[in-house]
mmCIF file of N, CA and C in Angstrom:
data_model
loop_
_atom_site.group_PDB
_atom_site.id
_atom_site.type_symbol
_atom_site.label_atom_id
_atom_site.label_comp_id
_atom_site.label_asym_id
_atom_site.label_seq_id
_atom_site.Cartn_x
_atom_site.Cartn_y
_atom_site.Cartn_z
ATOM 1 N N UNK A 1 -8.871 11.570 -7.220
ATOM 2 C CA UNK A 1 -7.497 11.494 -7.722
ATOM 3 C C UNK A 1 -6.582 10.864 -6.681
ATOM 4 N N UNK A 2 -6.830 11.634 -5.237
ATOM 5 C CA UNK A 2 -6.131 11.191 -4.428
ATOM 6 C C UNK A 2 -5.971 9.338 -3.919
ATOM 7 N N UNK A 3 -7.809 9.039 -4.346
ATOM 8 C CA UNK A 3 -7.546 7.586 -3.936
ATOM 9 C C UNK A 3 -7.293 6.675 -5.353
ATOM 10 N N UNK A 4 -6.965 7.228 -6.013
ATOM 11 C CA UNK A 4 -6.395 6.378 -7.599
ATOM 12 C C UNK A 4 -5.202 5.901 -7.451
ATOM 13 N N UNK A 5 -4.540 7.368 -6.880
ATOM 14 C CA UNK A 5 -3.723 6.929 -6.388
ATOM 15 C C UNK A 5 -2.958 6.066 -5.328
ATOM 16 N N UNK A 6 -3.755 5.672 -4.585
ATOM 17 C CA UNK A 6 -3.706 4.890 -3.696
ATOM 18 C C UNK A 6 -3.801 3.183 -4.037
ATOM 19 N N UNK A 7 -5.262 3.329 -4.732
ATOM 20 C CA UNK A 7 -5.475 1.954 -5.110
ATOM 21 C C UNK A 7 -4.524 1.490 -6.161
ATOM 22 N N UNK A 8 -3.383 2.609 -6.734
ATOM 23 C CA UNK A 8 -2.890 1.965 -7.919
ATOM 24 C C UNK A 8 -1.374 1.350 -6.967
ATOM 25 N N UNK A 9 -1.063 2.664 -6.043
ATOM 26 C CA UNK A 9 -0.057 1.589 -4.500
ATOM 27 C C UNK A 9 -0.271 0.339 -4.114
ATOM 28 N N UNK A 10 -1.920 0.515 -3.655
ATOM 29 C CA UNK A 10 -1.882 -1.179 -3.173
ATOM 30 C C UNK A 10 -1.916 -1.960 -4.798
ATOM 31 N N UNK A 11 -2.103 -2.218 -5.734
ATOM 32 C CA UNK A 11 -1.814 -3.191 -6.418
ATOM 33 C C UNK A 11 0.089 -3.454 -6.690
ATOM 34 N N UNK A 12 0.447 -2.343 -6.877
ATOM 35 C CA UNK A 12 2.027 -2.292 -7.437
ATOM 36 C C UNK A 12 2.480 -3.161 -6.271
ATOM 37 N N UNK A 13 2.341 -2.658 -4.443
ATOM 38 C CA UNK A 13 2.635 -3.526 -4.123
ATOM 39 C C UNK A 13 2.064 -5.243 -3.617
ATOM 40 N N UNK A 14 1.232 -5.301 -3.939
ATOM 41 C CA UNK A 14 0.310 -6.898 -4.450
ATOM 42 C C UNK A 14 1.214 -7.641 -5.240
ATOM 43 N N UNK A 15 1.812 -6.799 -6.367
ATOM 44 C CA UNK A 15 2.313 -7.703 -7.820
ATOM 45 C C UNK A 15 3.942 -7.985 -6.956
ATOM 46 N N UNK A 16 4.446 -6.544 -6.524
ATOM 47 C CA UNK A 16 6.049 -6.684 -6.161
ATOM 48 C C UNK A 16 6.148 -7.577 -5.003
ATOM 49 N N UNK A 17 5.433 -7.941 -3.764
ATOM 50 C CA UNK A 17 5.290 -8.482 -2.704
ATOM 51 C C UNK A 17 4.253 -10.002 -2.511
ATOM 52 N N UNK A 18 4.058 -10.753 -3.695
ATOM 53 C CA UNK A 18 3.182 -11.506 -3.342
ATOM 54 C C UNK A 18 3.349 -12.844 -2.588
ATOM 55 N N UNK A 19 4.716 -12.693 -1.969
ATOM 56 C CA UNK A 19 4.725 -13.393 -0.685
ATOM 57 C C UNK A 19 4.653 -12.101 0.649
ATOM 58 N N UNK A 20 4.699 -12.764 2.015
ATOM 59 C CA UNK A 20 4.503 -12.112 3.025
ATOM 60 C C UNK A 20 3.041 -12.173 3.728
ATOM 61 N N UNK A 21 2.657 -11.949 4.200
ATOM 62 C CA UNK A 21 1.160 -12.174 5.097
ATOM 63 C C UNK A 21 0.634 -10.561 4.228
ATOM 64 N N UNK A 22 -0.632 -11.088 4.732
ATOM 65 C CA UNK A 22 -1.866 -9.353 4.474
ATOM 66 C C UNK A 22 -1.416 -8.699 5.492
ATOM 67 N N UNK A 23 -1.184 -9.428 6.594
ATOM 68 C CA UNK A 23 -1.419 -7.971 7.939
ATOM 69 C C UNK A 23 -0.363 -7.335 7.197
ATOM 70 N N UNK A 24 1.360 -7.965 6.954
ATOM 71 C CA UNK A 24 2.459 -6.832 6.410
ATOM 72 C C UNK A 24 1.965 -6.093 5.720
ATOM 73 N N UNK A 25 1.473 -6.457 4.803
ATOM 74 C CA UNK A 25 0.748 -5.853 3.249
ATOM 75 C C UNK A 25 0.398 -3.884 4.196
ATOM 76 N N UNK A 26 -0.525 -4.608 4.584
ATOM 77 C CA UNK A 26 -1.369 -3.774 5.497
ATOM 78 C C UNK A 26 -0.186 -2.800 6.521
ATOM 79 N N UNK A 27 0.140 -3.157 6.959
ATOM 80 C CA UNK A 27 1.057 -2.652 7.755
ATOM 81 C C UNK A 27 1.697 -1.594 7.136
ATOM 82 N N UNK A 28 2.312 -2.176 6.093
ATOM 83 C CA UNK A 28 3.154 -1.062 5.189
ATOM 84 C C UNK A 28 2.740 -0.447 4.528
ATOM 85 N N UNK A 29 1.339 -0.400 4.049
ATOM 86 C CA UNK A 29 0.336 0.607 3.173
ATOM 87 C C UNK A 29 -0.121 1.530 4.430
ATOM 88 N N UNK A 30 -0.673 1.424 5.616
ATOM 89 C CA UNK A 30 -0.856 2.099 6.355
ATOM 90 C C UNK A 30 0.281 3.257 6.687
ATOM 91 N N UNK A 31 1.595 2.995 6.528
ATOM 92 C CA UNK A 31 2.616 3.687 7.286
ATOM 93 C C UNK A 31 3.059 4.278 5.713
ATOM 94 N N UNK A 32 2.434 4.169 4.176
ATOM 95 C CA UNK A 32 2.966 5.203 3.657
ATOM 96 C C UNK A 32 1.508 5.936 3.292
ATOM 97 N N UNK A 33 0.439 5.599 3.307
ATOM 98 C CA UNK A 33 -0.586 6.595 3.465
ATOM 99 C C UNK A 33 -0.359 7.627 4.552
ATOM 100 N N UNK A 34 0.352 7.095 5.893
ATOM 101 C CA UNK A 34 0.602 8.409 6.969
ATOM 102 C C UNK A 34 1.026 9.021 6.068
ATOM 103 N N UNK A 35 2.719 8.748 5.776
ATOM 104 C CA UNK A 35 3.651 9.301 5.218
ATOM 105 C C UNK A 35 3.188 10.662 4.082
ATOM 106 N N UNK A 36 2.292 10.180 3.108
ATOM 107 C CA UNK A 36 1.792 10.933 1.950
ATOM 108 C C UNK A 36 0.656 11.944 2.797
ATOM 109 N N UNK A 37 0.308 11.630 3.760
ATOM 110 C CA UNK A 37 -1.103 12.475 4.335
ATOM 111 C C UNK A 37 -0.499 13.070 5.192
ATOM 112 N N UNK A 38 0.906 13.101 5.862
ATOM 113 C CA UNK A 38 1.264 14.090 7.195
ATOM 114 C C UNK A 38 1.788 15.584 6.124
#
């Protein structure tokens, strides 16, 4: 459940962000997975 949710984050932001580099991509999925996991 927990990673459905996740994979359904990284697409939403794929579609809303599809300019910017991967590392950002990355960057900012990393810092709200902390966010949801602290």
């Amino acid at each position: 459940m927990v990673k459905n949710s996740f994979i359904s984050v990284i697409f939403q932001e794929k579609r809303e962000e599809n300019s910017g580099s991967v590392e950002f991509q990355v960057f900012r999925f990393t810092n709200k997975i902390q966010r949801l996991t602290s």
